[in-house]
């Protein structure tokens, strides 16, 4: 296993190019079984989760190539050659594999998908996906750790989600694209990655409107044709590097940085004393003197994203005064807290809440990554800490950040990847 060795307390200066969005690319790639034609995807990030997704697509019977940041997917000769099963040993490494459920049911009328286990941050059930698909005529058996789904042709339905589930909205968007009739999704998730998925499907001939709002309407079509799509930029990667500029007291120009999609993050970092400048080349980020602490509650989009919670916590550790975080989306997303405390942070967790008292300095130490965004927050803290920080188990980081240590080294960080 690899680790990252960071010698901190060095302000970062320079340009970082933001990669394509992991959380847009995963559903958009997994939509491929819906499409009866060749698809070309551009701006696909080279991440572990992307390679896992391409492996799953191959298992489902589609040929793929991945050169630089372009993925090409070739459908099988006939839909009959599609395989309807997503095996456990693959699903257990990436729970987003459950997003193949909607496409397989819509295209083949059957799906056998390993029930995704929980993960470090929570149980992550998929009950909302299944209940909604049942409303469209699917039936499910759960046996031997697999979801066995069957249907004749899915039919349009009026669905109201108990919770604006991102994955549930994505599965239903894809399923409804080929269903018979109109589907309306209410209390749908509004994340920008969902709008990107809808734009992709529409480019392939789907008829979707309202994406980006909480009411999405899909009029099913008989088939989807091939085409091209460029994956949107990764707003969470961009937010992570915004924190890197602020926590090191440097200044970064983030090229290709999504900005409107980061409103809640920019607002909250601005409250702390981070300054932003939109330029033709991207967004310039720096900090204006000492940082002050804030209160943050994670919310579904457009609220403050849970995927930025661990990163802003690292920044709050070095801000003046006391601040609080309320994690309302996942039940166990504070695995980074004890590791930040090892670096000298003062944080107390009580239920959904974390209370942070800013300290003057952090001191480097060996720390352990537990999940994707927790590992990002440990890298950020290590960049600011005095001395050497070793972040172990960086395979978590490789799931969602394209060559983070390379991007950071180019802007002045002293960070190297080593064997544990
Ligand atoms: C997506 O996960 C993202 N993953 C997550 O990013 C992100 O944190 C999350 O949305 C929230 O924004 C991808 O896009 C691949 P949800 P997802 O369905 O779809 C509960 C990262 O770091 N729930 O909105 O799983 C669930 O347990 C990852 O990039 C049910 O109870 O999120 C959770 O508490 C981590 N039943 C909450 O809703 C369901 O059927 C949010 O889940 C579905 C969800």
Short mmCIF file of C-alpha atoms and ligand atoms in Angstrom, two decimals:
data_model
loop_
_atom_site.label_atom_id
_atom_site.label_comp_id
_atom_site.label_asym_id
_atom_site.label_seq_id
_atom_site.Cartn_x
_atom_site.Cartn_y
_atom_site.Cartn_z
CA UNK A 1 0.00 0.00 0.00
CA UNK A 2 1.18 3.55 -0.74
CA UNK A 3 1.53 6.51 1.57
CA UNK A 4 2.08 10.21 0.98
CA UNK A 5 4.98 11.88 2.81
CA UNK A 6 4.41 15.62 3.22
CA UNK A 7 6.78 18.24 4.62
CA UNK A 8 4.34 20.99 5.46
CA UNK A 9 4.12 24.72 6.25
CA UNK A 10 4.93 25.75 2.65
CA UNK A 11 2.57 28.25 0.97
CA UNK A 12 1.33 26.95 -2.41
CA UNK A 13 1.58 29.17 -5.49
CA UNK A 14 0.69 28.45 -9.11
CA UNK A 15 -1.93 26.90 -11.39
CA UNK A 16 -3.89 23.68 -10.87
CA UNK A 17 -6.03 22.22 -13.66
CA UNK A 18 -9.31 20.79 -12.36
CA UNK A 19 -10.11 17.32 -13.72
CA UNK A 20 -13.40 15.85 -14.89
CA UNK A 21 -15.92 15.02 -12.18
CA UNK A 22 -15.80 11.51 -10.68
CA UNK A 23 -19.40 11.76 -9.50
CA UNK A 24 -20.61 12.83 -12.94
CA UNK A 25 -18.50 10.30 -14.85
CA UNK A 26 -19.64 7.24 -12.84
CA UNK A 27 -23.40 7.43 -13.66
CA UNK A 28 -22.76 8.74 -17.19
CA UNK A 29 -20.47 5.78 -17.97
CA UNK A 30 -22.85 3.31 -16.30
CA UNK A 31 -25.65 4.65 -18.54
CA UNK A 32 -23.84 3.11 -21.55
CA UNK A 33 -25.94 -0.14 -21.58
CA UNK A 34 -28.97 2.07 -22.36
CA UNK A 35 -27.39 3.31 -25.60
CA UNK A 36 -27.60 1.54 -28.95
CA UNK A 37 -24.48 3.02 -30.53
CA UNK A 38 -20.86 4.09 -29.98
CA UNK A 39 -20.31 6.68 -27.25
CA UNK A 40 -17.28 8.95 -26.87
CA UNK A 41 -16.69 10.53 -23.48
CA UNK A 42 -14.16 13.37 -23.03
CA UNK A 43 -12.60 14.86 -19.87
CA UNK A 44 -12.89 11.53 -18.01
CA UNK A 45 -10.56 11.59 -14.96
CA UNK A 46 -8.04 8.76 -14.56
CA UNK A 47 -9.19 7.49 -11.17
CA UNK A 48 -9.48 4.10 -9.49
CA UNK A 49 -13.26 4.35 -9.44
CA UNK A 50 -13.30 5.03 -13.20
CA UNK A 51 -11.18 1.94 -13.91
CA UNK A 52 -13.52 -0.07 -11.68
CA UNK A 53 -16.53 1.28 -13.60
CA UNK A 54 -14.96 0.36 -16.95
CA UNK A 55 -14.32 -3.15 -15.63
CA UNK A 56 -18.01 -3.42 -14.70
CA UNK A 57 -19.07 -2.13 -18.14
CA UNK A 58 -16.84 -4.79 -19.74
CA UNK A 59 -18.45 -7.48 -17.55
CA UNK A 60 -21.85 -6.25 -18.76
CA UNK A 61 -20.71 -6.95 -22.32
CA UNK A 62 -19.55 -3.59 -23.68
CA UNK A 63 -16.09 -2.96 -25.17
CA UNK A 64 -14.25 0.10 -23.86
CA UNK A 65 -11.03 1.97 -24.59
CA UNK A 66 -9.47 4.64 -22.33
CA UNK A 67 -6.76 6.85 -23.83
CA UNK A 68 -5.61 9.99 -21.98
CA UNK A 69 -8.96 11.37 -20.77
CA UNK A 70 -11.14 9.91 -23.54
CA UNK A 71 -13.30 6.81 -23.08
CA UNK A 72 -14.95 5.11 -26.05
CA UNK A 73 -17.68 2.52 -25.47
CA UNK A 74 -18.86 0.09 -28.15
CA UNK A 75 -22.20 -1.66 -27.61
CA UNK A 76 -22.45 -5.42 -28.19
CA UNK A 77 -23.77 -6.71 -31.53
CA UNK A 78 -27.22 -7.16 -29.99
CA UNK A 79 -28.84 -6.33 -26.62
CA UNK A 80 -29.08 -10.10 -26.08
CA UNK A 81 -25.28 -10.13 -25.71
CA UNK A 82 -25.54 -7.83 -22.67
CA UNK A 83 -24.92 -9.53 -19.35
CA UNK A 84 -27.37 -8.56 -16.61
CA UNK A 85 -25.18 -9.35 -13.59
CA UNK A 86 -22.89 -7.06 -11.55
CA UNK A 87 -20.77 -9.37 -9.35
CA UNK A 88 -20.17 -8.88 -5.65
CA UNK A 89 -16.37 -8.84 -5.81
CA UNK A 90 -16.63 -5.75 -7.97
CA UNK A 91 -19.62 -4.04 -6.33
CA UNK A 92 -17.99 -4.39 -2.88
CA UNK A 93 -15.11 -2.15 -4.07
CA UNK A 94 -17.41 0.58 -5.39
CA UNK A 95 -21.00 0.93 -4.19
CA UNK A 96 -21.81 3.28 -7.09
CA UNK A 97 -21.97 0.06 -9.15
CA UNK A 98 -25.60 -0.10 -8.03
CA UNK A 99 -26.20 2.61 -10.66
CA UNK A 100 -26.23 -0.14 -13.31
CA UNK A 101 -29.57 -1.34 -11.89
CA UNK A 102 -31.75 1.20 -13.71
CA UNK A 103 -30.03 0.82 -17.11
CA UNK A 104 -30.13 -3.01 -17.00
CA UNK A 105 -33.82 -3.12 -16.04
CA UNK A 106 -34.70 -0.56 -18.71
CA UNK A 107 -32.72 -2.30 -21.45
CA UNK A 108 -33.00 -6.01 -20.57
CA UNK A 109 -35.94 -6.25 -18.19
CA UNK A 110 -33.70 -7.98 -15.67
CA UNK A 111 -30.76 -7.22 -13.39
CA UNK A 112 -28.79 -9.13 -10.79
CA UNK A 113 -26.70 -6.67 -8.81
CA UNK A 114 -24.84 -7.46 -5.62
CA UNK A 115 -26.35 -5.52 -2.75
CA UNK A 116 -23.71 -2.85 -2.12
CA UNK A 117 -22.39 -3.20 1.40
CA UNK A 118 -22.08 -0.20 3.61
CA UNK A 119 -18.86 1.72 3.68
CA UNK A 120 -16.79 3.66 6.19
CA UNK A 121 -19.14 6.65 6.16
CA UNK A 122 -22.43 4.85 6.60
CA UNK A 123 -24.89 2.03 5.88
CA UNK A 124 -25.73 3.54 2.48
CA UNK A 125 -28.93 1.53 1.80
CA UNK A 126 -30.61 1.60 -1.61
CA UNK A 127 -34.23 1.23 -0.45
CA UNK A 128 -35.26 4.49 -2.13
CA UNK A 129 -33.91 3.23 -5.49
CA UNK A 130 -35.86 -0.05 -5.23
CA UNK A 131 -39.15 1.46 -4.01
CA UNK A 132 -39.14 3.94 -6.90
CA UNK A 133 -38.28 1.28 -9.50
CA UNK A 134 -41.12 -0.89 -8.12
CA UNK A 135 -43.49 2.00 -8.85
CA UNK A 136 -42.34 1.67 -12.49
CA UNK A 137 -43.26 -2.02 -12.53
CA UNK A 138 -40.06 -3.73 -11.44
CA UNK A 139 -40.11 -6.53 -8.86
CA UNK A 140 -37.14 -7.39 -6.66
CA UNK A 141 -35.98 -10.39 -4.66
CA UNK A 142 -33.07 -9.99 -2.27
CA UNK A 143 -31.28 -13.29 -1.95
CA UNK A 144 -27.75 -14.42 -1.19
CA UNK A 145 -26.59 -10.80 -1.06
CA UNK A 146 -27.92 -10.01 -4.53
CA UNK A 147 -30.72 -7.77 -5.76
CA UNK A 148 -32.64 -9.78 -8.40
CA UNK A 149 -34.76 -7.36 -10.42
CA UNK A 150 -37.26 -8.17 -13.16
CA UNK A 151 -39.81 -6.25 -15.22
CA UNK A 152 -41.59 -6.28 -18.52
CA UNK A 153 -41.12 -2.86 -20.08
CA UNK A 154 -40.80 -0.27 -17.28
CA UNK A 155 -43.70 2.14 -17.29
CA UNK A 156 -43.68 5.84 -16.43
CA UNK A 157 -44.72 6.72 -12.85
CA UNK A 158 -45.09 9.67 -10.50
CA UNK A 159 -42.41 9.25 -7.84
CA UNK A 160 -41.83 11.32 -4.71
CA UNK A 161 -38.52 10.56 -2.97
CA UNK A 162 -38.51 10.55 0.84
CA UNK A 163 -35.04 12.08 0.60
CA UNK A 164 -33.35 13.82 -2.38
CA UNK A 165 -31.07 10.81 -2.98
CA UNK A 166 -28.34 11.46 -5.57
CA UNK A 167 -27.94 7.83 -6.63
CA UNK A 168 -31.67 7.17 -6.48
CA UNK A 169 -32.36 10.15 -8.75
CA UNK A 170 -29.66 8.96 -11.17
CA UNK A 171 -30.93 5.37 -11.28
CA UNK A 172 -34.48 6.56 -11.93
CA UNK A 173 -33.39 9.09 -14.58
CA UNK A 174 -31.67 6.32 -16.51
CA UNK A 175 -34.50 3.79 -16.04
CA UNK A 176 -37.19 6.28 -17.08
CA UNK A 177 -35.33 7.26 -20.28
CA UNK A 178 -36.48 4.03 -21.99
CA UNK A 179 -39.70 3.47 -20.04
CA UNK A 180 -43.16 3.50 -21.59
CA UNK A 181 -44.69 6.90 -20.91
CA UNK A 182 -43.93 9.84 -18.63
CA UNK A 183 -42.10 9.69 -15.29
CA UNK A 184 -42.08 12.59 -12.85
CA UNK A 185 -39.49 12.57 -10.06
CA UNK A 186 -40.39 14.86 -7.14
CA UNK A 187 -38.00 15.76 -4.33
CA UNK A 188 -35.29 14.75 -6.80
CA UNK A 189 -31.65 15.56 -6.00
CA UNK A 190 -30.43 18.79 -7.60
CA UNK A 191 -26.67 18.10 -7.68
CA UNK A 192 -24.93 19.43 -10.85
CA UNK A 193 -23.73 15.88 -11.63
CA UNK A 194 -27.37 14.90 -12.14
CA UNK A 195 -27.84 17.74 -14.62
CA UNK A 196 -24.72 16.50 -16.44
CA UNK A 197 -26.20 12.98 -16.60
CA UNK A 198 -29.49 14.37 -17.94
CA UNK A 199 -27.63 16.43 -20.57
CA UNK A 200 -25.75 13.28 -21.61
CA UNK A 201 -28.95 11.25 -21.92
CA UNK A 202 -30.68 14.03 -23.86
CA UNK A 203 -27.70 14.17 -26.24
CA UNK A 204 -28.34 10.44 -26.85
CA UNK A 205 -32.00 11.13 -27.64
CA UNK A 206 -33.69 11.03 -24.24
CA UNK A 207 -36.41 13.54 -23.35
CA UNK A 208 -35.62 14.92 -19.89
CA UNK A 209 -36.50 18.34 -18.45
CA UNK A 210 -36.34 20.00 -15.03
CA UNK A 211 -32.94 18.51 -14.12
CA UNK A 212 -31.17 20.73 -11.59
CA UNK A 213 -34.53 21.40 -9.92
CA UNK A 214 -36.35 19.08 -7.52
CA UNK A 215 -38.97 18.09 -10.13
CA UNK A 216 -37.63 16.19 -13.14
CA UNK A 217 -39.84 14.99 -16.00
CA UNK A 218 -38.76 12.16 -18.32
CA UNK A 219 -40.75 11.07 -21.38
CA UNK A 220 -39.54 7.57 -22.26
CA UNK A 221 -38.29 6.90 -25.81
CA UNK A 222 -37.90 3.63 -27.72
CA UNK A 223 -34.13 3.75 -27.95
CA UNK A 224 -31.06 5.93 -27.44
CA UNK A 225 -28.44 6.51 -30.17
CA UNK A 226 -24.68 6.97 -29.76
CA UNK A 227 -22.88 10.31 -29.56
CA UNK A 228 -20.29 12.34 -27.61
CA UNK A 229 -20.24 13.99 -24.21
CA UNK A 230 -17.69 15.99 -22.22
CA UNK A 231 -17.78 15.31 -18.47
CA UNK A 232 -18.24 18.42 -16.30
CA UNK A 233 -15.40 19.61 -14.02
CA UNK A 234 -15.12 18.18 -10.53
CA UNK A 235 -16.52 20.73 -8.07
CA UNK A 236 -15.33 18.73 -5.04
CA UNK A 237 -11.76 18.48 -6.34
CA UNK A 238 -11.92 22.25 -6.98
CA UNK A 239 -13.25 22.91 -3.47
CA UNK A 240 -10.46 20.76 -2.05
CA UNK A 241 -7.79 22.86 -3.80
CA UNK A 242 -9.49 26.06 -2.66
CA UNK A 243 -8.86 24.85 0.88
CA UNK A 244 -5.26 23.94 -0.04
CA UNK A 245 -4.60 27.58 -1.05
CA UNK A 246 -6.20 28.93 2.12
CA UNK A 247 -4.71 26.45 4.61
CA UNK A 248 -1.13 27.05 3.36
CA UNK A 249 -1.50 30.83 3.12
CA UNK A 250 -0.65 30.72 -0.58
CA UNK A 251 -2.49 31.63 -3.77
CA UNK A 252 -3.70 29.23 -6.48
CA UNK A 253 -5.30 29.71 -9.88
CA UNK A 254 -7.75 26.84 -10.43
CA UNK A 255 -8.17 26.35 -14.19
CA UNK A 256 -11.52 24.93 -15.34
CA UNK A 257 -12.92 25.50 -11.86
CA UNK A 258 -16.72 25.22 -11.64
CA UNK A 259 -17.81 28.30 -9.72
CA UNK A 260 -21.59 28.67 -9.64
CA UNK A 261 -21.82 25.01 -8.60
CA UNK A 262 -19.65 25.85 -5.57
CA UNK A 263 -21.72 28.78 -4.27
CA UNK A 264 -22.23 27.35 -0.78
CA UNK A 265 -18.54 26.45 -0.45
CA UNK A 266 -17.33 29.85 -1.73
CA UNK A 267 -19.75 31.60 0.62
CA UNK A 268 -18.61 29.65 3.69
CA UNK A 269 -14.88 29.92 2.88
CA UNK A 270 -15.44 33.62 2.23
CA UNK A 271 -16.94 33.96 5.72
CA UNK A 272 -13.67 32.50 7.06
CA UNK A 273 -11.57 35.09 5.21
CA UNK A 274 -10.75 33.28 1.96
CA UNK A 275 -10.81 35.58 -1.08
CA UNK A 276 -11.74 34.64 -4.66
CA UNK A 277 -11.25 36.28 -8.02
CA UNK A 278 -12.90 35.01 -11.17
CA UNK A 279 -10.52 35.43 -14.13
CA UNK A 280 -10.74 34.34 -17.80
CA UNK A 281 -8.29 31.50 -16.96
CA UNK A 282 -10.10 30.23 -13.88
CA UNK A 283 -10.65 31.13 -10.23
CA UNK A 284 -7.86 32.66 -8.16
CA UNK A 285 -8.00 31.70 -4.46
CA UNK A 286 -6.03 33.15 -1.56
CA UNK A 287 -6.54 34.06 2.04
CA UNK A 288 -6.82 37.56 3.42
CA UNK A 289 -5.00 37.56 6.76
CA UNK A 290 -5.99 35.28 9.64
CA UNK A 291 -8.94 32.95 9.20
CA UNK A 292 -11.93 33.04 11.53
CA UNK A 293 -14.06 30.05 12.44
CA UNK A 294 -17.63 29.44 11.23
CA UNK A 295 -20.59 27.10 11.67
CA UNK A 296 -21.35 24.67 8.85
CA UNK A 297 -24.24 22.23 8.27
CA UNK A 298 -24.05 19.83 5.33
CA UNK A 299 -27.15 19.75 3.16
CA UNK A 300 -28.30 18.32 -0.18
CA UNK A 301 -27.41 20.61 -3.09
CA UNK A 302 -27.44 23.62 -3.26
CA UNK A 303 -26.51 23.56 0.44
CA UNK A 304 -22.99 22.95 1.73
CA UNK A 305 -21.87 19.58 0.27
CA UNK A 306 -21.10 16.69 2.63
CA UNK A 307 -18.19 15.85 0.31
CA UNK A 308 -16.47 19.07 1.44
CA UNK A 309 -17.09 18.56 5.17
CA UNK A 310 -13.79 16.88 6.00
CA UNK A 311 -11.84 19.43 3.97
CA UNK A 312 -13.35 22.53 5.59
CA UNK A 313 -12.85 20.91 8.99
CA UNK A 314 -9.10 20.78 8.31
CA UNK A 315 -9.17 24.52 7.58
CA UNK A 316 -11.26 25.25 10.68
CA UNK A 317 -8.58 23.56 12.82
CA UNK A 318 -6.29 26.54 12.09
CA UNK A 319 -8.89 29.33 12.15
CA UNK A 320 -9.33 31.73 15.07
CA UNK A 321 -12.04 30.99 17.62
CA UNK A 322 -14.52 28.09 17.75
CA UNK A 323 -16.67 26.65 14.99
CA UNK A 324 -19.08 23.77 14.53
CA UNK A 325 -20.01 21.28 11.84
CA UNK A 326 -23.30 19.40 11.59
CA UNK A 327 -23.13 16.37 9.27
CA UNK A 328 -26.75 15.76 8.25
CA UNK A 329 -26.27 13.42 5.26
CA UNK A 330 -24.18 10.46 6.51
CA UNK A 331 -24.22 8.89 9.94
CA UNK A 332 -20.51 8.21 10.30
CA UNK A 333 -18.51 10.78 8.41
CA UNK A 334 -16.12 11.91 11.17
CA UNK A 335 -13.43 9.24 10.72
CA UNK A 336 -10.91 12.00 9.95
CA UNK A 337 -11.43 13.70 13.35
CA UNK A 338 -9.19 11.45 15.46
CA UNK A 339 -6.48 11.62 12.79
CA UNK A 340 -6.62 15.45 12.75
CA UNK A 341 -6.37 15.36 16.56
CA UNK A 342 -3.11 13.40 16.16
CA UNK A 343 -1.79 16.46 14.30
CA UNK A 344 -2.71 18.70 17.22
CA UNK A 345 -6.23 19.74 16.26
CA UNK A 346 -8.80 20.42 18.99
CA UNK A 347 -12.08 18.76 17.93
CA UNK A 348 -14.93 17.23 19.94
CA UNK A 349 -17.61 15.09 18.30
CA UNK A 350 -21.09 14.72 19.78
CA UNK A 351 -23.57 12.82 17.59
CA UNK A 352 -23.99 14.63 14.26
CA UNK A 353 -21.98 17.61 15.54
CA UNK A 354 -18.27 18.36 15.63
CA UNK A 355 -16.93 21.34 17.61
CA UNK A 356 -13.61 22.75 16.43
CA UNK A 357 -11.41 25.10 18.47
CA UNK A 358 -8.79 26.72 16.28
CA UNK A 359 -5.14 26.19 17.23
CA UNK A 360 -2.08 28.18 16.25
CA UNK A 361 -0.26 25.32 14.60
CA UNK A 362 -0.49 21.68 13.63
CA UNK A 363 2.51 19.35 13.97
CA UNK A 364 3.17 16.57 11.46
CA UNK A 365 2.66 12.90 12.40
CA UNK A 366 1.76 9.59 10.73
CA UNK A 367 -2.03 9.42 10.11
CA UNK A 368 -4.38 6.87 8.54
CA UNK A 369 -6.87 7.55 5.74
CA UNK A 370 -10.28 5.87 6.17
CA UNK A 371 -12.34 7.11 3.22
CA UNK A 372 -11.96 9.31 0.18
CA UNK A 373 -12.66 12.77 1.58
CA UNK A 374 -11.12 12.02 4.98
CA UNK A 375 -7.83 11.28 3.19
CA UNK A 376 -8.09 14.62 1.35
CA UNK A 377 -8.54 16.45 4.66
CA UNK A 378 -5.45 14.73 6.11
CA UNK A 379 -3.37 15.81 3.11
CA UNK A 380 -4.63 19.38 3.53
CA UNK A 381 -3.74 19.38 7.22
CA UNK A 382 -0.32 17.89 6.41
CA UNK A 383 0.34 20.70 3.91
CA UNK A 384 -0.11 23.22 6.75
CA UNK A 385 1.48 21.24 9.59
CA UNK A 386 5.04 21.89 10.72
CA UNK A 387 7.31 18.91 10.13
CA UNK A 388 6.50 15.68 8.33
CA UNK A 389 3.05 14.09 7.94
CA UNK A 390 2.66 10.59 6.52
CA UNK A 391 -0.82 9.82 5.18
CA UNK A 392 -1.19 6.04 4.99
CA UNK A 393 -3.63 3.98 2.84
CA UNK A 394 -3.79 6.57 0.08
CA UNK A 395 -5.65 4.09 -2.11
CA UNK A 396 -8.69 5.87 -0.65
CA UNK A 397 -7.41 9.13 -2.15
CA UNK A 398 -6.73 7.55 -5.55
CA UNK A 399 -10.44 6.76 -5.87
CA UNK A 400 -11.34 10.40 -6.35
CA UNK A 401 -8.30 12.62 -6.94
CA UNK A 402 -6.32 12.47 -10.18
CA UNK A 403 -2.57 12.51 -9.31
CA UNK A 404 -3.04 14.76 -6.30
CA UNK A 405 0.62 14.65 -5.26
CA UNK A 406 1.70 15.65 -8.79
CA UNK A 407 -0.71 18.58 -8.91
CA UNK A 408 0.39 19.74 -5.45
CA UNK A 409 4.14 19.33 -6.15
CA UNK A 410 3.76 21.56 -9.20
CA UNK A 411 2.56 24.42 -6.99
CA UNK A 412 5.32 24.08 -4.41
CA UNK A 413 4.24 21.34 -2.01
CA UNK A 414 6.92 18.99 -0.70
CA UNK A 415 4.90 15.77 -1.13
CA UNK A 416 6.03 12.36 -2.38
CA UNK A 417 4.35 8.98 -2.76
CA UNK A 418 6.17 6.12 -1.06
CA UNK A 419 5.61 2.45 -0.32
CA UNK A 420 4.15 1.85 3.17
C1 LIG B 1 -23.53 10.35 -3.85
O1 LIG B 1 -23.65 9.19 -3.05
C2 LIG B 1 -22.03 10.58 -4.02
N1 LIG B 1 -21.43 9.46 -4.72
C3 LIG B 1 -21.38 10.77 -2.66
O2 LIG B 1 -20.01 11.09 -2.88
C4 LIG B 1 -22.04 11.96 -1.95
O3 LIG B 1 -21.48 12.10 -0.67
C5 LIG B 1 -23.56 11.73 -1.86
O4 LIG B 1 -24.09 11.50 -3.19
C6 LIG B 1 -24.29 12.92 -1.25
O5 LIG B 1 -24.02 14.07 -1.99
C7 LIG B 1 -21.52 9.42 -6.07
O6 LIG B 1 -22.08 10.29 -6.71
C8 LIG B 1 -20.84 8.24 -6.74
P1 LIG B 1 -27.39 9.61 -1.58
P2 LIG B 1 -25.11 8.48 -2.89
O7 LIG B 1 -28.14 8.51 -2.25
O8 LIG B 1 -25.78 8.46 -4.21
C9 LIG B 1 -29.31 7.77 2.37
C10 LIG B 1 -17.70 10.94 -2.58
O9 LIG B 1 -16.98 11.22 -1.61
N2 LIG B 1 -30.02 6.89 1.42
O10 LIG B 1 -27.78 11.02 -1.82
O11 LIG B 1 -24.92 7.19 -2.20
C11 LIG B 1 -27.84 7.39 2.43
O12 LIG B 1 -27.64 6.36 3.36
C12 LIG B 1 -19.00 10.19 -2.39
O13 LIG B 1 -17.44 11.28 -3.78
C13 LIG B 1 -30.98 6.01 1.92
O14 LIG B 1 -31.24 5.94 3.12
O15 LIG B 1 -25.82 9.51 -1.92
C14 LIG B 1 -27.17 8.67 2.85
O16 LIG B 1 -27.24 8.79 4.26
C15 LIG B 1 -19.20 9.78 -0.93
N3 LIG B 1 -31.62 5.17 1.06
C16 LIG B 1 -28.04 9.74 2.20
O17 LIG B 1 -29.28 9.12 1.88
C17 LIG B 1 -31.36 5.20 -0.31
O18 LIG B 1 -31.98 4.43 -1.05
C18 LIG B 1 -27.43 10.31 0.93
O19 LIG B 1 -27.36 9.27 -0.01
C19 LIG B 1 -30.39 6.11 -0.79
C20 LIG B 1 -29.74 6.95 0.09
#
